[in-house]
Short mmCIF file of C-alpha atoms in Angstrom, two decimals:
data_model
loop_
_atom_site.label_atom_id
_atom_site.label_comp_id
_atom_site.label_asym_id
_atom_site.label_seq_id
_atom_site.Cartn_x
_atom_site.Cartn_y
_atom_site.Cartn_z
CA UNK A 1 53.10 36.39 34.95
CA UNK A 2 54.65 36.92 38.37
CA UNK A 3 58.16 36.28 36.99
CA UNK A 4 57.79 38.69 34.11
CA UNK A 5 59.63 42.02 34.31
CA UNK A 6 57.66 43.98 35.29
CA UNK A 7 55.38 41.48 37.08
CA UNK A 8 52.03 41.28 35.31
CA UNK A 9 48.73 41.84 37.08
CA UNK A 10 46.84 40.44 34.10
CA UNK A 11 47.44 38.75 30.76
CA UNK A 12 45.30 39.20 27.65
CA UNK A 13 44.92 36.24 25.29
CA UNK A 14 43.29 37.25 21.98
CA UNK A 15 41.69 34.87 19.48
CA UNK A 16 43.72 36.24 16.59
CA UNK A 17 47.05 35.15 15.12
CA UNK A 18 49.88 37.45 13.94
CA UNK A 19 47.64 38.63 11.08
CA UNK A 20 44.43 39.37 13.05
CA UNK A 21 42.70 36.50 11.25
CA UNK A 22 39.19 35.27 12.06
CA UNK A 23 40.05 31.62 11.41
CA UNK A 24 43.50 30.60 12.62
CA UNK A 25 45.71 27.54 12.31
CA UNK A 26 45.75 24.91 15.05
CA UNK A 27 49.03 26.31 16.38
CA UNK A 28 47.50 29.76 16.88
CA UNK A 29 44.41 28.71 18.86
CA UNK A 30 45.89 30.00 22.10
CA UNK A 31 42.67 31.36 23.53
CA UNK A 32 40.99 28.00 22.89
CA UNK A 33 43.81 26.24 24.75
CA UNK A 34 43.63 28.54 27.75
CA UNK A 35 39.86 28.77 28.14
CA UNK A 36 38.30 25.72 26.45
CA UNK A 37 36.03 28.01 24.41
CA UNK A 38 36.28 27.20 20.69
CA UNK A 39 34.28 30.00 19.06
CA UNK A 40 35.97 32.14 16.42
CA UNK A 41 35.57 35.43 18.32
CA UNK A 42 36.43 36.40 21.86
CA UNK A 43 39.27 37.41 24.13
CA UNK A 44 40.44 35.95 27.43
CA UNK A 45 41.75 37.89 30.41
CA UNK A 46 43.69 36.05 33.11
CA UNK A 47 44.39 37.87 36.36
CA UNK A 48 46.21 36.60 39.45
CA UNK A 49 42.90 35.55 41.00
CA UNK A 50 40.39 35.19 38.17
CA UNK A 51 39.75 34.36 34.52
CA UNK A 52 37.30 36.12 32.20
CA UNK A 53 36.15 35.64 28.62
CA UNK A 54 34.50 38.33 26.48
CA UNK A 55 32.54 37.24 23.40
CA UNK A 56 29.67 38.53 21.29
CA UNK A 57 26.02 37.48 21.04
CA UNK A 58 26.68 34.71 18.49
CA UNK A 59 28.50 32.73 21.15
CA UNK A 60 26.75 33.41 24.46
CA UNK A 61 25.19 29.94 24.67
CA UNK A 62 28.25 28.11 23.36
CA UNK A 63 30.61 29.87 25.77
CA UNK A 64 28.29 29.19 28.71
CA UNK A 65 28.43 25.48 27.86
CA UNK A 66 32.18 25.25 27.21
CA UNK A 67 33.68 27.42 29.97
CA UNK A 68 34.48 25.74 33.28
CA UNK A 69 33.40 27.23 36.59
CA UNK A 70 36.85 28.83 36.87
CA UNK A 71 35.87 31.24 34.09
CA UNK A 72 33.39 34.11 34.11
CA UNK A 73 31.58 34.81 30.84
CA UNK A 74 31.40 38.49 29.91
CA UNK A 75 28.70 39.20 27.33
CA UNK A 76 29.65 41.99 24.96
CA UNK A 77 27.18 44.91 24.94
CA UNK A 78 25.42 43.50 28.01
CA UNK A 79 28.48 43.56 30.33
CA UNK A 80 31.12 46.31 30.63
CA UNK A 81 33.50 46.42 27.67
CA UNK A 82 36.89 44.79 28.20
CA UNK A 83 38.92 48.02 28.28
CA UNK A 84 36.47 49.70 30.68
CA UNK A 85 36.36 46.65 32.95
CA UNK A 86 40.17 46.46 33.13
CA UNK A 87 40.50 50.17 33.88
CA UNK A 88 37.86 49.98 36.62
CA UNK A 89 38.77 46.65 38.24
CA UNK A 90 42.54 46.23 37.99
CA UNK A 91 44.82 48.04 40.46
CA UNK A 92 46.23 51.48 39.84
CA UNK A 93 49.58 51.20 38.04
CA UNK A 94 48.67 47.63 36.97
CA UNK A 95 50.83 46.05 34.26
CA UNK A 96 48.67 44.24 31.69
CA UNK A 97 50.57 41.96 29.33
CA UNK A 98 49.80 40.98 25.75
CA UNK A 99 51.66 39.53 22.78
CA UNK A 100 51.92 42.63 20.53
CA UNK A 101 51.88 40.43 17.41
CA UNK A 102 48.34 39.26 18.23
CA UNK A 103 46.59 42.63 18.55
CA UNK A 104 45.97 45.40 16.06
CA UNK A 105 47.20 48.97 16.36
CA UNK A 106 43.60 50.15 16.87
CA UNK A 107 43.03 47.74 19.75
CA UNK A 108 46.33 48.55 21.46
CA UNK A 109 45.77 52.30 21.28
CA UNK A 110 42.20 51.94 22.56
CA UNK A 111 43.43 49.99 25.57
CA UNK A 112 46.24 52.46 26.24
CA UNK A 113 43.75 55.33 26.33
CA UNK A 114 41.57 53.45 28.81
CA UNK A 115 44.53 52.52 31.02
CA UNK A 116 45.83 56.09 31.16
CA UNK A 117 43.00 57.05 33.54
CA UNK A 118 44.65 55.09 36.38
CA UNK A 119 48.26 55.08 35.18
CA UNK A 120 47.92 51.44 34.15
CA UNK A 121 50.27 50.12 31.47
CA UNK A 122 49.89 47.87 28.45
CA UNK A 123 53.03 45.74 28.43
CA UNK A 124 54.07 44.09 25.14
CA UNK A 125 55.58 40.74 26.14
CA UNK A 126 58.78 39.63 24.35
CA UNK A 127 57.32 36.16 23.81
CA UNK A 128 53.86 34.67 23.81
CA UNK A 129 53.33 33.44 27.35
CA UNK A 130 50.70 30.87 26.36
CA UNK A 131 53.29 29.19 24.12
CA UNK A 132 55.49 28.80 27.21
CA UNK A 133 52.95 26.52 28.91
CA UNK A 134 51.40 24.85 25.84
CA UNK A 135 53.55 21.74 25.82
CA UNK A 136 51.76 19.94 22.97
CA UNK A 137 51.32 22.98 20.74
CA UNK A 138 50.86 21.88 17.11
CA UNK A 139 53.80 22.57 14.79
CA UNK A 140 53.69 25.34 12.14
CA UNK A 141 52.03 24.50 8.84
CA UNK A 142 54.43 23.60 6.02
CA UNK A 143 52.03 23.16 3.10
CA UNK A 144 53.18 24.49 -0.28
CA UNK A 145 52.08 27.80 -1.72
CA UNK A 146 49.71 27.68 -4.70
CA UNK A 147 49.77 30.19 -7.57
CA UNK A 148 46.25 31.38 -8.40
CA UNK A 149 46.07 31.51 -12.21
CA UNK A 150 45.21 34.71 -14.02
CA UNK A 151 42.22 33.08 -15.73
CA UNK A 152 40.63 32.77 -12.26
CA UNK A 153 42.07 35.90 -10.62
CA UNK A 154 41.02 38.22 -13.45
CA UNK A 155 43.76 40.80 -12.81
CA UNK A 156 47.55 40.55 -12.89
CA UNK A 157 49.90 41.31 -10.02
CA UNK A 158 51.39 44.15 -12.06
CA UNK A 159 47.99 45.82 -12.43
CA UNK A 160 47.21 45.48 -8.74
CA UNK A 161 50.61 46.89 -7.71
CA UNK A 162 50.16 49.80 -10.11
CA UNK A 163 46.81 50.70 -8.54
CA UNK A 164 48.22 50.35 -5.04
CA UNK A 165 51.13 52.68 -5.83
CA UNK A 166 48.74 55.25 -7.27
CA UNK A 167 47.04 55.20 -3.86
CA UNK A 168 50.46 55.84 -2.29
CA UNK A 169 50.87 59.01 -4.38
CA UNK A 170 47.41 60.25 -3.44
CA UNK A 171 48.09 59.72 0.27
CA UNK A 172 51.74 60.90 0.19
CA UNK A 173 53.03 57.48 1.24
CA UNK A 174 56.18 55.70 0.11
CA UNK A 175 55.38 52.20 1.32
CA UNK A 176 52.82 49.97 2.98
CA UNK A 177 53.00 47.01 5.37
CA UNK A 178 50.33 44.43 4.52
CA UNK A 179 49.43 41.87 7.18
CA UNK A 180 45.90 40.65 6.41
CA UNK A 181 46.34 37.19 4.90
CA UNK A 182 43.57 37.55 2.34
CA UNK A 183 44.98 40.90 1.17
CA UNK A 184 48.45 39.40 0.69
CA UNK A 185 46.95 36.43 -1.18
CA UNK A 186 44.77 38.67 -3.38
CA UNK A 187 47.55 41.15 -4.19
CA UNK A 188 50.09 38.52 -5.26
CA UNK A 189 47.54 36.05 -6.72
CA UNK A 190 48.55 33.18 -4.45
CA UNK A 191 46.60 30.77 -2.28
CA UNK A 192 47.43 28.12 0.31
CA UNK A 193 46.14 25.52 2.73
CA UNK A 194 47.65 26.89 5.92
CA UNK A 195 44.40 27.72 7.73
CA UNK A 196 41.26 25.58 7.82
CA UNK A 197 38.42 27.04 5.73
CA UNK A 198 40.53 29.95 4.35
CA UNK A 199 42.82 29.31 1.33
CA UNK A 200 45.51 31.73 2.46
CA UNK A 201 49.25 31.67 3.09
CA UNK A 202 50.95 32.68 6.32
CA UNK A 203 52.84 35.64 4.91
CA UNK A 204 53.45 39.36 5.16
CA UNK A 205 54.01 41.83 2.36
CA UNK A 206 55.78 45.17 2.16
CA UNK A 207 55.24 47.20 -0.98
CA UNK A 208 57.25 50.33 -1.75
CA UNK A 209 57.12 52.63 -4.76
CA UNK A 210 59.73 50.49 -6.52
CA UNK A 211 59.75 47.09 -4.84
CA UNK A 212 57.41 44.37 -3.60
CA UNK A 213 58.49 42.05 -0.77
CA UNK A 214 56.89 38.74 0.24
CA UNK A 215 57.69 37.26 3.68
CA UNK A 216 56.98 33.52 3.78
CA UNK A 217 58.71 30.28 4.74
CA UNK A 218 60.86 29.79 1.64
CA UNK A 219 60.67 26.01 1.85
CA UNK A 220 56.96 26.37 1.04
CA UNK A 221 57.79 27.67 -2.45
CA UNK A 222 58.29 25.22 -5.29
CA UNK A 223 60.64 26.01 -8.16
CA UNK A 224 57.58 27.02 -10.20
CA UNK A 225 56.42 29.36 -7.43
CA UNK A 226 59.88 30.91 -7.17
CA UNK A 227 59.88 31.50 -10.91
CA UNK A 228 56.44 33.10 -10.66
CA UNK A 229 57.69 35.48 -7.96
CA UNK A 230 60.70 36.54 -10.02
CA UNK A 231 58.58 37.06 -13.12
CA UNK A 232 56.35 39.43 -11.16
CA UNK A 233 59.17 41.30 -9.47
CA UNK A 234 58.28 40.00 -6.01
CA UNK A 235 61.26 39.67 -3.66
CA UNK A 236 60.90 36.62 -1.39
CA UNK A 237 62.26 36.77 2.15
CA UNK A 238 61.85 34.51 5.16
CA UNK A 239 58.70 35.01 7.24
CA UNK A 240 60.58 36.23 10.33
CA UNK A 241 62.58 38.84 8.43
CA UNK A 242 59.57 41.16 8.31
CA UNK A 243 60.49 42.37 11.81
CA UNK A 244 63.99 43.56 10.91
CA UNK A 245 62.85 44.80 7.51
CA UNK A 246 60.23 47.00 9.18
CA UNK A 247 63.08 48.70 11.04
CA UNK A 248 64.94 49.18 7.74
CA UNK A 249 61.76 50.51 6.14
CA UNK A 250 61.35 53.08 8.91
CA UNK A 251 64.82 54.46 8.15
CA UNK A 252 64.28 54.24 4.36
CA UNK A 253 66.97 51.57 4.01
CA UNK A 254 64.81 48.69 2.77
CA UNK A 255 66.03 47.96 -0.76
CA UNK A 256 66.48 44.84 -2.93
CA UNK A 257 69.76 43.06 -2.25
CA UNK A 258 72.51 43.18 -4.87
CA UNK A 259 71.70 39.60 -5.91
CA UNK A 260 67.94 40.01 -5.96
CA UNK A 261 67.19 42.90 -8.30
CA UNK A 262 63.73 44.02 -9.34
CA UNK A 263 63.32 43.03 -13.02
CA UNK A 264 63.11 45.86 -15.58
CA UNK A 265 59.67 47.37 -16.02
CA UNK A 266 58.41 46.41 -12.56
CA UNK A 267 58.82 49.82 -10.95
CA UNK A 268 55.97 52.30 -10.93
CA UNK A 269 56.90 54.27 -14.04
CA UNK A 270 54.89 57.20 -12.66
CA UNK A 271 57.52 59.66 -11.55
CA UNK A 272 58.27 57.90 -8.28
CA UNK A 273 61.86 59.15 -8.36
CA UNK A 274 60.60 62.67 -7.64
CA UNK A 275 58.39 61.48 -4.78
CA UNK A 276 59.51 63.26 -1.62
CA UNK A 277 56.86 62.35 0.97
CA UNK A 278 57.80 59.91 3.65
CA UNK A 279 54.72 58.20 5.11
CA UNK A 280 54.41 54.46 5.70
CA UNK A 281 50.84 53.22 5.28
CA UNK A 282 49.54 50.95 8.05
CA UNK A 283 45.97 49.68 8.36
CA UNK A 284 45.28 50.22 12.09
CA UNK A 285 42.61 47.51 12.18
CA UNK A 286 44.77 44.84 10.49
CA UNK A 287 48.42 45.59 11.20
CA UNK A 288 49.80 44.16 14.42
CA UNK A 289 51.04 46.42 17.20
CA UNK A 290 54.46 44.75 17.14
CA UNK A 291 55.34 46.03 13.65
CA UNK A 292 53.86 49.45 14.33
CA UNK A 293 56.19 49.82 17.33
CA UNK A 294 59.17 49.49 14.97
CA UNK A 295 58.11 52.53 12.96
CA UNK A 296 58.35 56.27 13.60
CA UNK A 297 54.80 57.09 14.69
CA UNK A 298 55.08 60.61 13.22
CA UNK A 299 55.65 59.14 9.77
CA UNK A 300 52.89 56.52 9.79
CA UNK A 301 49.65 56.90 7.85
CA UNK A 302 46.99 55.11 9.91
CA UNK A 303 44.24 54.43 7.40
CA UNK A 304 42.27 51.44 6.17
CA UNK A 305 44.10 49.45 3.52
CA UNK A 306 43.06 50.37 -0.03
CA UNK A 307 43.31 46.65 -0.83
CA UNK A 308 40.21 45.93 1.28
CA UNK A 309 37.91 47.85 -1.05
CA UNK A 310 39.78 46.82 -4.21
CA UNK A 311 39.36 43.17 -3.22
CA UNK A 312 35.66 43.66 -2.41
CA UNK A 313 34.94 45.15 -5.85
CA UNK A 314 34.90 41.95 -7.87
CA UNK A 315 36.23 42.09 -11.42
CA UNK A 316 34.17 40.40 -14.19
CA UNK A 317 36.21 37.17 -14.03
CA UNK A 318 35.77 36.90 -10.26
CA UNK A 319 32.07 37.67 -10.53
CA UNK A 320 31.53 35.02 -13.19
CA UNK A 321 33.47 32.50 -11.09
CA UNK A 322 31.40 33.32 -8.03
CA UNK A 323 28.17 32.76 -9.98
CA UNK A 324 29.38 29.42 -11.35
CA UNK A 325 30.53 28.29 -7.90
CA UNK A 326 27.16 29.25 -6.42
CA UNK A 327 25.31 27.24 -9.09
CA UNK A 328 27.39 24.12 -8.36
CA UNK A 329 27.06 24.66 -4.64
CA UNK A 330 23.31 25.19 -4.94
CA UNK A 331 23.02 21.90 -6.81
CA UNK A 332 24.86 20.15 -3.97
CA UNK A 333 22.53 21.69 -1.38
CA UNK A 334 19.43 20.66 -3.38
CA UNK A 335 20.80 17.10 -3.59
CA UNK A 336 21.32 17.24 0.16
CA UNK A 337 17.79 18.45 0.94
CA UNK A 338 16.33 15.71 -1.29
CA UNK A 339 18.53 13.16 0.50
CA UNK A 340 17.36 14.49 3.88
CA UNK A 341 13.76 14.04 2.81
CA UNK A 342 14.37 10.41 1.83
CA UNK A 343 16.29 9.77 5.03
CA UNK A 344 13.45 11.04 7.18
CA UNK A 345 11.03 8.66 5.44
CA UNK A 346 13.48 5.80 6.00
CA UNK A 347 14.02 6.95 9.58
CA UNK A 348 10.28 6.71 10.30
CA UNK A 349 10.09 3.23 8.78
CA UNK A 350 13.07 1.97 10.78
CA UNK A 351 11.67 3.37 14.01
CA UNK A 352 8.37 1.63 13.38
CA UNK A 353 10.30 -1.59 12.71
CA UNK A 354 12.38 -1.23 15.88
CA UNK A 355 15.64 -0.96 13.95
CA UNK A 356 18.14 1.69 15.18
CA UNK A 357 19.25 4.28 12.61
CA UNK A 358 22.39 6.42 12.75
CA UNK A 359 21.03 9.75 11.53
CA UNK A 360 22.77 12.57 13.38
CA UNK A 361 23.85 16.16 12.95
CA UNK A 362 27.37 14.98 12.13
CA UNK A 363 26.43 12.20 9.70
CA UNK A 364 24.12 14.66 7.91
CA UNK A 365 26.88 17.28 7.74
CA UNK A 366 29.31 14.71 6.34
CA UNK A 367 26.79 13.81 3.63
CA UNK A 368 26.48 17.45 2.58
CA UNK A 369 30.26 17.72 2.29
CA UNK A 370 30.23 14.54 0.19
CA UNK A 371 27.77 16.12 -2.26
CA UNK A 372 29.93 19.24 -2.47
CA UNK A 373 33.13 17.26 -2.94
CA UNK A 374 31.65 15.73 -6.10
CA UNK A 375 31.48 19.16 -7.75
CA UNK A 376 34.13 20.66 -10.02
CA UNK A 377 36.83 22.82 -8.40
CA UNK A 378 35.84 21.88 -4.81
CA UNK A 379 38.66 22.65 -2.36
CA UNK A 380 37.01 22.23 1.04
CA UNK A 381 34.54 23.98 3.33
CA UNK A 382 34.51 27.75 3.86
CA UNK A 383 33.62 27.47 7.57
CA UNK A 384 32.61 24.70 10.00
CA UNK A 385 29.16 23.43 9.01
CA UNK A 386 26.43 24.39 11.47
CA UNK A 387 24.24 21.28 11.36
CA UNK A 388 21.79 21.73 14.21
CA UNK A 389 18.55 20.17 15.43
CA UNK A 390 16.01 21.87 17.69
CA UNK A 391 17.58 23.69 20.61
CA UNK A 392 21.09 23.26 19.19
CA UNK A 393 20.10 25.63 16.39
CA UNK A 394 19.69 28.41 18.94
CA UNK A 395 23.46 28.24 19.52
CA UNK A 396 24.24 30.62 16.66
CA UNK A 397 27.62 29.16 15.68
CA UNK A 398 26.95 25.65 16.90
CA UNK A 399 29.49 23.04 15.77
CA UNK A 400 28.35 19.42 16.27
CA UNK A 401 30.74 16.76 17.54
CA UNK A 402 30.32 13.05 16.92
CA UNK A 403 30.32 12.15 20.63
CA UNK A 404 27.69 14.64 21.73
CA UNK A 405 25.63 15.59 18.66
CA UNK A 406 21.87 15.11 18.44
CA UNK A 407 19.92 12.79 16.18
CA UNK A 408 17.87 14.37 13.44
CA UNK A 409 14.23 14.42 14.49
CA UNK A 410 11.46 15.02 11.92
CA UNK A 411 9.42 16.74 14.61
CA UNK A 412 12.08 19.40 15.29
CA UNK A 413 13.49 22.23 13.25
CA UNK A 414 16.75 21.54 11.41
CA UNK A 415 19.07 24.44 10.57
CA UNK A 416 22.07 23.96 8.27
CA UNK A 417 24.44 26.89 7.73
CA UNK A 418 27.32 25.90 5.48
CA UNK A 419 29.60 26.92 2.64
CA UNK A 420 32.43 25.75 0.45
CA UNK A 421 35.62 26.85 -1.22
CA UNK A 422 35.91 26.36 -4.98
CA UNK A 423 38.80 27.47 -7.15
CA UNK A 424 36.53 30.02 -8.78
CA UNK A 425 34.53 31.23 -5.78
CA UNK A 426 33.47 30.98 -2.15
CA UNK A 427 29.94 30.17 -0.95
CA UNK A 428 27.81 30.62 2.17
CA UNK A 429 24.22 29.34 2.32
CA UNK A 430 21.74 28.62 5.11
CA UNK A 431 18.50 26.65 4.99
CA UNK A 432 16.04 25.77 7.74
CA UNK A 433 13.62 22.86 7.23
CA UNK A 434 10.98 20.92 9.15
CA UNK A 435 9.95 17.42 8.08
CA UNK A 436 7.02 17.16 10.50
CA UNK A 437 4.34 19.63 11.53
CA UNK A 438 5.71 22.92 12.94
CA UNK A 439 3.73 24.78 15.61
CA UNK A 440 1.87 28.03 14.82
CA UNK A 441 4.56 29.95 16.74
CA UNK A 442 7.32 28.33 14.68
CA UNK A 443 5.46 29.20 11.47
CA UNK A 444 5.09 32.81 12.59
CA UNK A 445 8.80 33.13 13.36
CA UNK A 446 9.85 31.44 10.12
CA UNK A 447 7.55 33.68 8.06
CA UNK A 448 8.93 36.82 9.72
CA UNK A 449 12.50 35.76 8.89
CA UNK A 450 11.48 34.99 5.31
CA UNK A 451 9.80 38.37 4.91
CA UNK A 452 12.93 40.13 6.15
CA UNK A 453 15.08 38.10 3.76
CA UNK A 454 12.88 39.02 0.78
CA UNK A 455 12.64 42.67 1.80
CA UNK A 456 16.42 43.04 1.92
CA UNK A 457 16.94 41.08 -1.28
CA UNK A 458 14.49 43.30 -3.18
CA UNK A 459 15.95 46.59 -1.91
CA UNK A 460 16.67 49.34 -4.42
CA UNK A 461 18.74 52.25 -3.24
CA UNK A 462 20.68 55.36 -4.33
CA UNK A 463 24.46 55.49 -4.57
CA UNK A 464 26.17 56.13 -1.26
CA UNK A 465 23.81 54.03 0.85
CA UNK A 466 25.60 51.94 3.47
CA UNK A 467 24.76 48.62 5.09
CA UNK A 468 23.69 50.22 8.36
CA UNK A 469 20.70 51.73 6.55
CA UNK A 470 19.61 48.32 5.21
CA UNK A 471 19.83 46.32 8.41
CA UNK A 472 16.36 47.27 9.64
CA UNK A 473 14.76 45.99 6.40
CA UNK A 474 15.57 42.45 7.51
CA UNK A 475 14.59 43.03 11.15
CA UNK A 476 11.31 44.94 10.81
CA UNK A 477 9.09 41.84 10.27
CA UNK A 478 10.61 40.31 13.43
CA UNK A 479 10.28 43.53 15.44
CA UNK A 480 6.52 43.38 14.77
CA UNK A 481 6.49 40.39 17.19
CA UNK A 482 9.14 41.86 19.55
CA UNK A 483 11.72 39.43 18.15
CA UNK A 484 15.31 40.04 16.99
CA UNK A 485 18.68 38.34 16.41
CA UNK A 486 22.12 38.99 17.88
CA UNK A 487 24.26 39.08 14.76
CA UNK A 488 24.78 41.17 11.65
CA UNK A 489 22.61 40.61 8.61
CA UNK A 490 25.12 40.45 5.78
CA UNK A 491 28.83 40.33 5.00
CA UNK A 492 31.04 40.45 1.94
CA UNK A 493 32.48 37.22 0.61
CA UNK A 494 35.82 36.43 -1.03
CA UNK A 495 36.75 35.13 -4.44
CA UNK A 496 38.23 31.78 -3.34
CA UNK A 497 39.28 33.59 -0.18
CA UNK A 498 37.77 34.34 3.23
CA UNK A 499 34.07 33.64 3.61
CA UNK A 500 33.73 36.81 5.73
CA UNK A 501 35.12 39.77 3.83
CA UNK A 502 34.90 43.51 4.31
CA UNK A 503 35.04 46.38 4.32
CA UNK A 504 31.28 46.57 3.61
CA UNK A 505 28.63 44.84 5.71
CA UNK A 506 24.93 44.96 6.53
CA UNK A 507 24.66 45.30 10.28
CA UNK A 508 23.34 47.26 13.26
CA UNK A 509 26.94 47.90 14.28
CA UNK A 510 28.21 51.47 13.69
CA UNK A 511 31.10 50.14 11.56
CA UNK A 512 28.52 49.30 8.87
CA UNK A 513 28.23 53.05 8.23
CA UNK A 514 31.83 53.31 7.06
CA UNK A 515 31.55 51.94 3.50
CA UNK A 516 28.63 52.35 1.07
CA UNK A 517 27.50 49.38 -1.00
CA UNK A 518 28.83 49.69 -4.53
CA UNK A 519 28.44 48.12 -7.95
CA UNK A 520 30.23 44.72 -8.23
CA UNK A 521 30.29 44.06 -4.49
CA UNK A 522 28.75 40.84 -3.23
CA UNK A 523 27.04 40.61 0.16
CA UNK A 524 25.06 37.96 1.99
CA UNK A 525 21.43 38.29 3.06
CA UNK A 526 20.95 36.22 6.22
CA UNK A 527 18.48 37.34 8.87
CA UNK A 528 17.53 34.79 11.52
CA UNK A 529 15.73 34.10 14.76
CA UNK A 530 17.05 32.03 17.66
CA UNK A 531 14.85 30.99 20.57
CA UNK A 532 17.09 29.79 23.37
CA UNK A 533 16.54 26.17 24.30
CA UNK A 534 13.99 25.57 21.53
CA UNK A 535 14.72 26.22 17.86
CA UNK A 536 16.21 28.60 15.28
CA UNK A 537 15.62 29.85 11.76
CA UNK A 538 18.08 31.34 9.33
CA UNK A 539 17.65 31.99 5.63
CA UNK A 540 20.98 32.97 4.13
CA UNK A 541 22.24 33.34 0.58
CA UNK A 542 24.82 35.33 -1.30
CA UNK A 543 23.11 38.18 -3.07
CA UNK A 544 23.43 38.77 -6.76
CA UNK A 545 25.95 41.35 -7.89
CA UNK A 546 25.02 44.80 -6.62
CA UNK A 547 24.05 46.85 -9.66
#
């Protein structure tokens, strides 16, 4: 930091990768490496004399346990926001560095506005400074790309590109840069195994009115995948070329090479030749600041990607696949709960006999994955299983480790929040059980959560209602006892894609007001209650299709 030009007063280390992903590959876990905190959300700030970590309410307990005394935990909402804290506490004219590939346009512009008050500067670093000191950084993933068949995707690439280009005409745009990994995967009907829990490919896409570009490590494409790309008029370029191609796009010089023509019939066919507008569409919440800086800001359309909503509105094939995946997954969870019941009976007998029994949060979680793996189309978990006993359950995104996990105890609450990836759908389900005799207080809390879950699940509402309006349905039974929970109530879910999917959500956060719930969306229903140091309840399922 001191050797950088200009010298940096502070360095920001986000959780996200170059695509603003929630779950990132091992190589991209830079914030984890710097701070020791392993949660999926948070941002680190390193100054010349201090280190700070901001995270949300899901991770307060986990961060407090994982951070060393060198770090100060900053609790979002309770403590000053990151941008306000930096503006108020860093010196006037301070230079604050960040890798511009790891932050969104929205975030960068928000910080720049905050810094302007004291003439502070956001400095995009030419390289990631964490990579400079991370000597054993894992290598990049080299797994092959997988074509997602039409019988599972439900819509062809040609149809999706046609719809996207119609959005261009409505918004007077000539092209779009697509960075969100699930949007790239959905648009081109491809999947991968690059990131744990998310079947996506590390890739960018640029779509113009007449061409579609795909930026990916070419060695990851088999001959069959290359043929698939050519058949669909998708021009494959190396992952790193997106940077120079963004410059060409800005000057309207990005065209297929003479040896890589777009096949006949793959252009828009909708009068694009007469199109005279010159905007480049960039999703400010998903596109990285580095690519935005290569464009002419006056000719950029900063608006949410139309692919986010298109992907959230499941087609009939996706909806049927999701239902089938949920049935198989539900069968696995029922097998698991029955197995847990038998294990607790055995556990009691062994204890009475003086025989030790290995029955832990991790061994139980492994058994659940074993049941899921026996089901058709299983491709892995959709997020790290939260298998938690007693007070561990109060750590909202608790992840047990073999060396430190607790034994399952029939006299304590057991919460299991888990999900899986199947070729035809993604799942997310939570169950809380007690194999002994819960206290009256525990029964009261559990019943309040259950009432909220049922109230939300039974909701009927007019068109145009958003998730912000529904959030209180799940919380009202808890509020009766002055109880609450520090996370949203529901999120969209992908079709063999990310387990957390927008743009819709059910939450107390203002962003939940942005998108109304619509027919053919799916959304989870998962209120909870977490009593620090004692126990937790969560009842979560994927709702039926919104109709």
